[in-house]
């Protein structure tokens, strides 16, 4: 089984989808060994605790520099024998220095159909605000590998979601999560972990 770390910053509903997939056996080629939060207030840490998964905090602000932040993350990853990283609503930036050490070993979920509404400044509700103000009729979610380009790594999976009249950013965010993110992310993580297992067999 592949040892997985999930990086979080907020509510952690995507983390919950991964935990549920693990419990039901839909995610069986990997195991979540660590939840790493960018801030101590992340509700995702409660979800980790409830599932009996170790949780740690690495805060960019508290650690002072990008180098110090990434050194602390690397230390945690090593201590837990992590082989695959999943960014599930992780709002801190990882530098090229870090991402190049994990080629096609970091997965991110983004709440739009990349290459629309992605890159610097597009995160969380802002993505849905941008989609609504542009007036697109279809949006969705993308799961992709992370490289040095923000939201620029190879795409693993995408799912389209309809925009309906009267949608607010909050309503749209919830629909994109329910119909796309919570389905796609566990599936993609299983796919990548299964491939990693196969390669080392
Ligand atoms: C999710 O919608 C995720 O796609 C988005 O943040 C939300 C986190 O929710 N991520 C990004 O915007 C990354 N660019 P969660 O904490 O409930 O999983």
PDB file of C-alpha atoms and ligand atoms in Angstrom:
ATOM      1  CA  UNK A   1       0.000   0.000   0.000  1.00  0.00           C
ATOM      2  CA  UNK A   2       1.140   3.489  -0.866  1.00  0.00           C
ATOM      3  CA  UNK A   3       1.571   5.860   2.091  1.00  0.00           C
ATOM      4  CA  UNK A   4      -0.432   9.033   1.464  1.00  0.00           C
ATOM      5  CA  UNK A   5      -0.310  12.494   3.082  1.00  0.00           C
ATOM      6  CA  UNK A   6      -3.245  14.858   2.587  1.00  0.00           C
ATOM      7  CA  UNK A   7      -2.484  18.603   2.816  1.00  0.00           C
ATOM      8  CA  UNK A   8      -5.389  20.815   3.945  1.00  0.00           C
ATOM      9  CA  UNK A   9      -6.204  24.384   4.982  1.00  0.00           C
ATOM     10  CA  UNK A  10      -9.927  24.582   5.613  1.00  0.00           C
ATOM     11  CA  UNK A  11     -13.101  22.562   6.006  1.00  0.00           C
ATOM     12  CA  UNK A  12     -11.611  19.374   4.637  1.00  0.00           C
ATOM     13  CA  UNK A  13     -14.618  18.000   2.766  1.00  0.00           C
ATOM     14  CA  UNK A  14     -12.292  16.553   0.133  1.00  0.00           C
ATOM     15  CA  UNK A  15     -10.246  14.945   2.901  1.00  0.00           C
ATOM     16  CA  UNK A  16     -13.522  13.490   4.197  1.00  0.00           C
ATOM     17  CA  UNK A  17     -14.294  12.083   0.746  1.00  0.00           C
ATOM     18  CA  UNK A  18     -10.884  10.361   0.790  1.00  0.00           C
ATOM     19  CA  UNK A  19     -11.419   8.998   4.309  1.00  0.00           C
ATOM     20  CA  UNK A  20     -14.874   7.691   3.294  1.00  0.00           C
ATOM     21  CA  UNK A  21     -13.399   6.060   0.179  1.00  0.00           C
ATOM     22  CA  UNK A  22     -10.775   4.389   2.344  1.00  0.00           C
ATOM     23  CA  UNK A  23     -13.425   3.125   4.769  1.00  0.00           C
ATOM     24  CA  UNK A  24     -15.636   1.763   1.998  1.00  0.00           C
ATOM     25  CA  UNK A  25     -12.700   0.151   0.164  1.00  0.00           C
ATOM     26  CA  UNK A  26     -12.928   2.333  -2.959  1.00  0.00           C
ATOM     27  CA  UNK A  27      -9.473   3.607  -2.015  1.00  0.00           C
ATOM     28  CA  UNK A  28      -7.513   0.430  -1.311  1.00  0.00           C
ATOM     29  CA  UNK A  29      -4.109   0.805  -3.006  1.00  0.00           C
ATOM     30  CA  UNK A  30      -3.057   3.567  -0.606  1.00  0.00           C
ATOM     31  CA  UNK A  31      -3.577   4.537   3.010  1.00  0.00           C
ATOM     32  CA  UNK A  32      -3.783   8.060   4.484  1.00  0.00           C
ATOM     33  CA  UNK A  33      -0.963   8.128   7.043  1.00  0.00           C
ATOM     34  CA  UNK A  34      -0.802  11.867   7.694  1.00  0.00           C
ATOM     35  CA  UNK A  35      -2.922  15.019   7.460  1.00  0.00           C
ATOM     36  CA  UNK A  36      -0.835  18.183   7.255  1.00  0.00           C
ATOM     37  CA  UNK A  37      -2.601  21.518   7.814  1.00  0.00           C
ATOM     38  CA  UNK A  38      -1.307  24.986   6.939  1.00  0.00           C
ATOM     39  CA  UNK A  39      -3.070  26.467   9.967  1.00  0.00           C
ATOM     40  CA  UNK A  40      -4.071  25.190  13.402  1.00  0.00           C
ATOM     41  CA  UNK A  41      -7.728  26.240  12.972  1.00  0.00           C
ATOM     42  CA  UNK A  42      -8.429  24.003   9.955  1.00  0.00           C
ATOM     43  CA  UNK A  43     -11.560  21.926  10.637  1.00  0.00           C
ATOM     44  CA  UNK A  44      -9.931  19.226   8.507  1.00  0.00           C
ATOM     45  CA  UNK A  45      -7.743  18.441  11.542  1.00  0.00           C
ATOM     46  CA  UNK A  46     -10.899  17.424  13.457  1.00  0.00           C
ATOM     47  CA  UNK A  47     -11.842  15.104  10.612  1.00  0.00           C
ATOM     48  CA  UNK A  48      -8.378  13.528  10.757  1.00  0.00           C
ATOM     49  CA  UNK A  49      -8.635  13.084  14.516  1.00  0.00           C
ATOM     50  CA  UNK A  50     -12.080  11.469  14.217  1.00  0.00           C
ATOM     51  CA  UNK A  51     -10.668   9.024  11.682  1.00  0.00           C
ATOM     52  CA  UNK A  52      -7.625   8.225  13.853  1.00  0.00           C
ATOM     53  CA  UNK A  53      -5.162   9.754  11.359  1.00  0.00           C
ATOM     54  CA  UNK A  54      -2.190  11.737  12.732  1.00  0.00           C
ATOM     55  CA  UNK A  55      -2.525  15.483  12.089  1.00  0.00           C
ATOM     56  CA  UNK A  56       0.245  18.084  12.121  1.00  0.00           C
ATOM     57  CA  UNK A  57       0.412  21.826  11.470  1.00  0.00           C
ATOM     58  CA  UNK A  58       3.065  23.503   9.311  1.00  0.00           C
ATOM     59  CA  UNK A  59       2.335  27.207   9.090  1.00  0.00           C
ATOM     60  CA  UNK A  60       4.274  29.327   6.575  1.00  0.00           C
ATOM     61  CA  UNK A  61       3.667  32.361   8.793  1.00  0.00           C
ATOM     62  CA  UNK A  62       5.027  30.720  11.938  1.00  0.00           C
ATOM     63  CA  UNK A  63       7.964  29.058  10.216  1.00  0.00           C
ATOM     64  CA  UNK A  64       9.114  32.425   8.869  1.00  0.00           C
ATOM     65  CA  UNK A  65      10.416  31.560   5.403  1.00  0.00           C
ATOM     66  CA  UNK A  66       9.439  29.401   2.449  1.00  0.00           C
ATOM     67  CA  UNK A  67      12.606  27.349   3.003  1.00  0.00           C
ATOM     68  CA  UNK A  68      11.829  26.791   6.683  1.00  0.00           C
ATOM     69  CA  UNK A  69       8.196  25.923   5.866  1.00  0.00           C
ATOM     70  CA  UNK A  70       9.171  23.355   3.255  1.00  0.00           C
ATOM     71  CA  UNK A  71      11.932  21.874   5.435  1.00  0.00           C
ATOM     72  CA  UNK A  72       9.344  21.317   8.197  1.00  0.00           C
ATOM     73  CA  UNK A  73       6.960  19.676   5.705  1.00  0.00           C
ATOM     74  CA  UNK A  74       9.723  17.433   4.341  1.00  0.00           C
ATOM     75  CA  UNK A  75      10.644  16.339   7.858  1.00  0.00           C
ATOM     76  CA  UNK A  76       7.038  15.280   8.563  1.00  0.00           C
ATOM     77  CA  UNK A  77       6.793  13.444   5.249  1.00  0.00           C
ATOM     78  CA  UNK A  78       9.967  11.531   5.961  1.00  0.00           C
ATOM     79  CA  UNK A  79       8.925  10.697   9.534  1.00  0.00           C
ATOM     80  CA  UNK A  80       5.681   9.156   8.218  1.00  0.00           C
ATOM     81  CA  UNK A  81       7.222   7.365   5.228  1.00  0.00           C
ATOM     82  CA  UNK A  82       5.033   9.314   2.771  1.00  0.00           C
ATOM     83  CA  UNK A  83       5.168   8.375  -0.915  1.00  0.00           C
ATOM     84  CA  UNK A  84       2.252  10.347  -2.387  1.00  0.00           C
ATOM     85  CA  UNK A  85       0.916  13.814  -1.492  1.00  0.00           C
ATOM     86  CA  UNK A  86      -2.673  14.961  -2.085  1.00  0.00           C
ATOM     87  CA  UNK A  87      -3.452  18.688  -1.925  1.00  0.00           C
ATOM     88  CA  UNK A  88      -7.092  18.880  -0.854  1.00  0.00           C
ATOM     89  CA  UNK A  89      -7.855  22.572  -0.480  1.00  0.00           C
ATOM     90  CA  UNK A  90      -4.260  23.410   0.558  1.00  0.00           C
ATOM     91  CA  UNK A  91      -3.935  27.180   0.251  1.00  0.00           C
ATOM     92  CA  UNK A  92      -0.173  27.623   0.788  1.00  0.00           C
ATOM     93  CA  UNK A  93       2.207  27.830  -2.153  1.00  0.00           C
ATOM     94  CA  UNK A  94       4.829  25.114  -2.637  1.00  0.00           C
ATOM     95  CA  UNK A  95       7.980  26.268  -4.422  1.00  0.00           C
ATOM     96  CA  UNK A  96       9.605  24.639  -7.417  1.00  0.00           C
ATOM     97  CA  UNK A  97      12.363  23.527  -5.055  1.00  0.00           C
ATOM     98  CA  UNK A  98       9.783  21.387  -3.260  1.00  0.00           C
ATOM     99  CA  UNK A  99       7.619  20.232  -6.187  1.00  0.00           C
ATOM    100  CA  UNK A 100      10.607  19.055  -8.234  1.00  0.00           C
ATOM    101  CA  UNK A 101      11.439  16.598  -5.455  1.00  0.00           C
ATOM    102  CA  UNK A 102       8.012  14.955  -5.989  1.00  0.00           C
ATOM    103  CA  UNK A 103       7.603  14.558  -9.767  1.00  0.00           C
ATOM    104  CA  UNK A 104       4.073  13.210 -10.490  1.00  0.00           C
ATOM    105  CA  UNK A 105       3.815  12.398  -6.773  1.00  0.00           C
ATOM    106  CA  UNK A 106       1.687  15.433  -5.808  1.00  0.00           C
ATOM    107  CA  UNK A 107      -1.990  15.486  -6.784  1.00  0.00           C
ATOM    108  CA  UNK A 108      -4.225  18.568  -6.552  1.00  0.00           C
ATOM    109  CA  UNK A 109      -7.955  19.110  -6.909  1.00  0.00           C
ATOM    110  CA  UNK A 110      -9.019  22.412  -8.484  1.00  0.00           C
ATOM    111  CA  UNK A 111     -12.645  23.602  -8.681  1.00  0.00           C
ATOM    112  CA  UNK A 112     -12.821  24.494 -12.388  1.00  0.00           C
ATOM    113  CA  UNK A 113     -12.190  22.943 -15.778  1.00  0.00           C
ATOM    114  CA  UNK A 114      -8.490  23.784 -16.242  1.00  0.00           C
ATOM    115  CA  UNK A 115      -7.301  25.824 -18.212  1.00  0.00           C
ATOM    116  CA  UNK A 116     -10.285  28.038 -17.286  1.00  0.00           C
ATOM    117  CA  UNK A 117     -10.263  29.988 -14.005  1.00  0.00           C
ATOM    118  CA  UNK A 118      -6.976  28.651 -12.690  1.00  0.00           C
ATOM    119  CA  UNK A 119      -3.466  29.789 -11.827  1.00  0.00           C
ATOM    120  CA  UNK A 120      -2.368  32.539  -9.482  1.00  0.00           C
ATOM    121  CA  UNK A 121      -5.200  34.089  -7.446  1.00  0.00           C
ATOM    122  CA  UNK A 122      -7.794  31.458  -8.372  1.00  0.00           C
ATOM    123  CA  UNK A 123      -8.646  29.435  -5.286  1.00  0.00           C
ATOM    124  CA  UNK A 124     -11.713  28.459  -3.294  1.00  0.00           C
ATOM    125  CA  UNK A 125     -14.787  30.657  -3.776  1.00  0.00           C
ATOM    126  CA  UNK A 126     -12.870  33.087  -6.022  1.00  0.00           C
ATOM    127  CA  UNK A 127     -12.900  30.433  -8.756  1.00  0.00           C
ATOM    128  CA  UNK A 128     -16.696  30.196  -8.691  1.00  0.00           C
ATOM    129  CA  UNK A 129     -17.103  33.996  -8.507  1.00  0.00           C
ATOM    130  CA  UNK A 130     -14.965  34.263 -11.644  1.00  0.00           C
ATOM    131  CA  UNK A 131     -16.937  31.575 -13.498  1.00  0.00           C
ATOM    132  CA  UNK A 132     -20.249  33.278 -12.644  1.00  0.00           C
ATOM    133  CA  UNK A 133     -19.045  36.759 -13.547  1.00  0.00           C
ATOM    134  CA  UNK A 134     -17.676  35.517 -16.894  1.00  0.00           C
ATOM    135  CA  UNK A 135     -21.046  33.905 -17.568  1.00  0.00           C
ATOM    136  CA  UNK A 136     -19.918  30.416 -18.558  1.00  0.00           C
ATOM    137  CA  UNK A 137     -22.720  27.837 -18.582  1.00  0.00           C
ATOM    138  CA  UNK A 138     -20.573  24.853 -17.660  1.00  0.00           C
ATOM    139  CA  UNK A 139     -17.820  24.578 -15.066  1.00  0.00           C
ATOM    140  CA  UNK A 140     -16.473  21.581 -13.128  1.00  0.00           C
ATOM    141  CA  UNK A 141     -13.421  20.227 -11.365  1.00  0.00           C
ATOM    142  CA  UNK A 142      -9.970  19.002 -12.361  1.00  0.00           C
ATOM    143  CA  UNK A 143      -7.590  16.612 -10.637  1.00  0.00           C
ATOM    144  CA  UNK A 144      -4.012  17.065 -11.832  1.00  0.00           C
ATOM    145  CA  UNK A 145      -0.382  16.488 -10.944  1.00  0.00           C
ATOM    146  CA  UNK A 146       1.437  19.442  -9.410  1.00  0.00           C
ATOM    147  CA  UNK A 147       4.571  20.904 -10.978  1.00  0.00           C
ATOM    148  CA  UNK A 148       6.246  24.325 -10.799  1.00  0.00           C
ATOM    149  CA  UNK A 149       3.460  26.012 -12.808  1.00  0.00           C
ATOM    150  CA  UNK A 150       0.380  26.887 -10.678  1.00  0.00           C
ATOM    151  CA  UNK A 151      -2.405  24.497 -11.805  1.00  0.00           C
ATOM    152  CA  UNK A 152      -0.186  23.588 -14.772  1.00  0.00           C
ATOM    153  CA  UNK A 153       0.680  19.911 -14.245  1.00  0.00           C
ATOM    154  CA  UNK A 154      -0.622  16.949 -16.254  1.00  0.00           C
ATOM    155  CA  UNK A 155      -4.389  16.455 -15.976  1.00  0.00           C
ATOM    156  CA  UNK A 156      -5.554  13.152 -14.469  1.00  0.00           C
ATOM    157  CA  UNK A 157      -9.344  13.605 -14.518  1.00  0.00           C
ATOM    158  CA  UNK A 158     -12.028  16.221 -15.164  1.00  0.00           C
ATOM    159  CA  UNK A 159     -15.781  16.388 -14.708  1.00  0.00           C
ATOM    160  CA  UNK A 160     -18.187  19.028 -15.996  1.00  0.00           C
ATOM    161  CA  UNK A 161     -20.918  20.571 -13.837  1.00  0.00           C
ATOM    162  CA  UNK A 162     -23.810  22.714 -15.062  1.00  0.00           C
ATOM    163  CA  UNK A 163     -24.257  26.314 -13.949  1.00  0.00           C
ATOM    164  CA  UNK A 164     -27.909  27.093 -13.233  1.00  0.00           C
ATOM    165  CA  UNK A 165     -29.819  30.387 -13.273  1.00  0.00           C
ATOM    166  CA  UNK A 166     -29.648  32.134  -9.908  1.00  0.00           C
ATOM    167  CA  UNK A 167     -26.452  30.358  -8.790  1.00  0.00           C
ATOM    168  CA  UNK A 168     -24.406  32.137  -6.131  1.00  0.00           C
ATOM    169  CA  UNK A 169     -20.703  31.314  -5.672  1.00  0.00           C
ATOM    170  CA  UNK A 170     -21.611  29.302  -2.561  1.00  0.00           C
ATOM    171  CA  UNK A 171     -24.360  27.292  -4.276  1.00  0.00           C
ATOM    172  CA  UNK A 172     -22.113  26.609  -7.253  1.00  0.00           C
ATOM    173  CA  UNK A 173     -19.188  25.612  -5.027  1.00  0.00           C
ATOM    174  CA  UNK A 174     -21.368  23.039  -3.273  1.00  0.00           C
ATOM    175  CA  UNK A 175     -22.634  21.581  -6.568  1.00  0.00           C
ATOM    176  CA  UNK A 176     -19.087  21.330  -7.979  1.00  0.00           C
ATOM    177  CA  UNK A 177     -17.935  19.584  -4.816  1.00  0.00           C
ATOM    178  CA  UNK A 178     -20.848  17.126  -4.694  1.00  0.00           C
ATOM    179  CA  UNK A 179     -20.989  16.297  -8.377  1.00  0.00           C
ATOM    180  CA  UNK A 180     -17.308  16.479  -9.266  1.00  0.00           C
ATOM    181  CA  UNK A 181     -14.610  16.927  -6.591  1.00  0.00           C
ATOM    182  CA  UNK A 182     -15.763  14.339  -4.043  1.00  0.00           C
ATOM    183  CA  UNK A 183     -16.198  11.763  -6.836  1.00  0.00           C
ATOM    184  CA  UNK A 184     -13.108  12.510  -8.920  1.00  0.00           C
ATOM    185  CA  UNK A 185     -10.496  12.938  -6.194  1.00  0.00           C
ATOM    186  CA  UNK A 186     -10.797   9.517  -4.458  1.00  0.00           C
ATOM    187  CA  UNK A 187     -11.001   7.832  -7.839  1.00  0.00           C
ATOM    188  CA  UNK A 188      -7.874   9.585  -9.142  1.00  0.00           C
ATOM    189  CA  UNK A 189      -5.918   8.915  -5.946  1.00  0.00           C
ATOM    190  CA  UNK A 190      -6.779   5.219  -6.178  1.00  0.00           C
ATOM    191  CA  UNK A 191      -5.737   5.184  -9.836  1.00  0.00           C
ATOM    192  CA  UNK A 192      -2.334   6.785  -9.126  1.00  0.00           C
ATOM    193  CA  UNK A 193      -1.673   4.642  -6.021  1.00  0.00           C
ATOM    194  CA  UNK A 194      -2.575   1.456  -7.927  1.00  0.00           C
ATOM    195  CA  UNK A 195      -0.165   2.437 -10.699  1.00  0.00           C
ATOM    196  CA  UNK A 196       2.604   3.094  -8.143  1.00  0.00           C
ATOM    197  CA  UNK A 197       2.001  -0.327  -6.570  1.00  0.00           C
ATOM    198  CA  UNK A 198       2.146  -1.954  -9.978  1.00  0.00           C
ATOM    199  CA  UNK A 199       5.424  -0.233 -10.840  1.00  0.00           C
ATOM    200  CA  UNK A 200       7.171  -1.430  -7.709  1.00  0.00           C
ATOM    201  CA  UNK A 201       5.798  -5.003  -7.841  1.00  0.00           C
TER     202      UNK A 201
HETATM  203  C1  LIG B   1     -12.205  22.840  -2.778  1.00  0.00           C
HETATM  204  O1  LIG B   1     -13.243  23.342  -3.559  1.00  0.00           O
HETATM  205  C2  LIG B   1     -10.935  22.723  -3.592  1.00  0.00           C
HETATM  206  O2  LIG B   1     -11.162  22.322  -4.914  1.00  0.00           O
HETATM  207  C3  LIG B   1     -10.431  24.137  -3.535  1.00  0.00           C
HETATM  208  O3  LIG B   1     -10.671  24.536  -2.211  1.00  0.00           O
HETATM  209  C4  LIG B   1     -11.805  23.847  -1.694  1.00  0.00           C
HETATM  210  C5  LIG B   1     -11.432  23.167  -0.391  1.00  0.00           C
HETATM  211  O4  LIG B   1     -12.535  22.603   0.271  1.00  0.00           O
HETATM  212  N1  LIG B   1      -9.052  24.200  -3.911  1.00  0.00           N
HETATM  213  C6  LIG B   1      -8.528  25.213  -4.607  1.00  0.00           C
HETATM  214  O5  LIG B   1      -9.143  26.209  -4.940  1.00  0.00           O
HETATM  215  C7  LIG B   1      -7.056  25.049  -4.963  1.00  0.00           C
HETATM  216  N2  LIG B   1      -6.670  25.970  -5.985  1.00  0.00           N
HETATM  217  P1  LIG B   1     -12.386  21.481   1.373  1.00  0.00           P
HETATM  218  O6  LIG B   1     -11.410  22.014   2.431  1.00  0.00           O
HETATM  219  O7  LIG B   1     -13.772  21.344   1.943  1.00  0.00           O
HETATM  220  O8  LIG B   1     -11.901  20.224   0.721  1.00  0.00           O
END
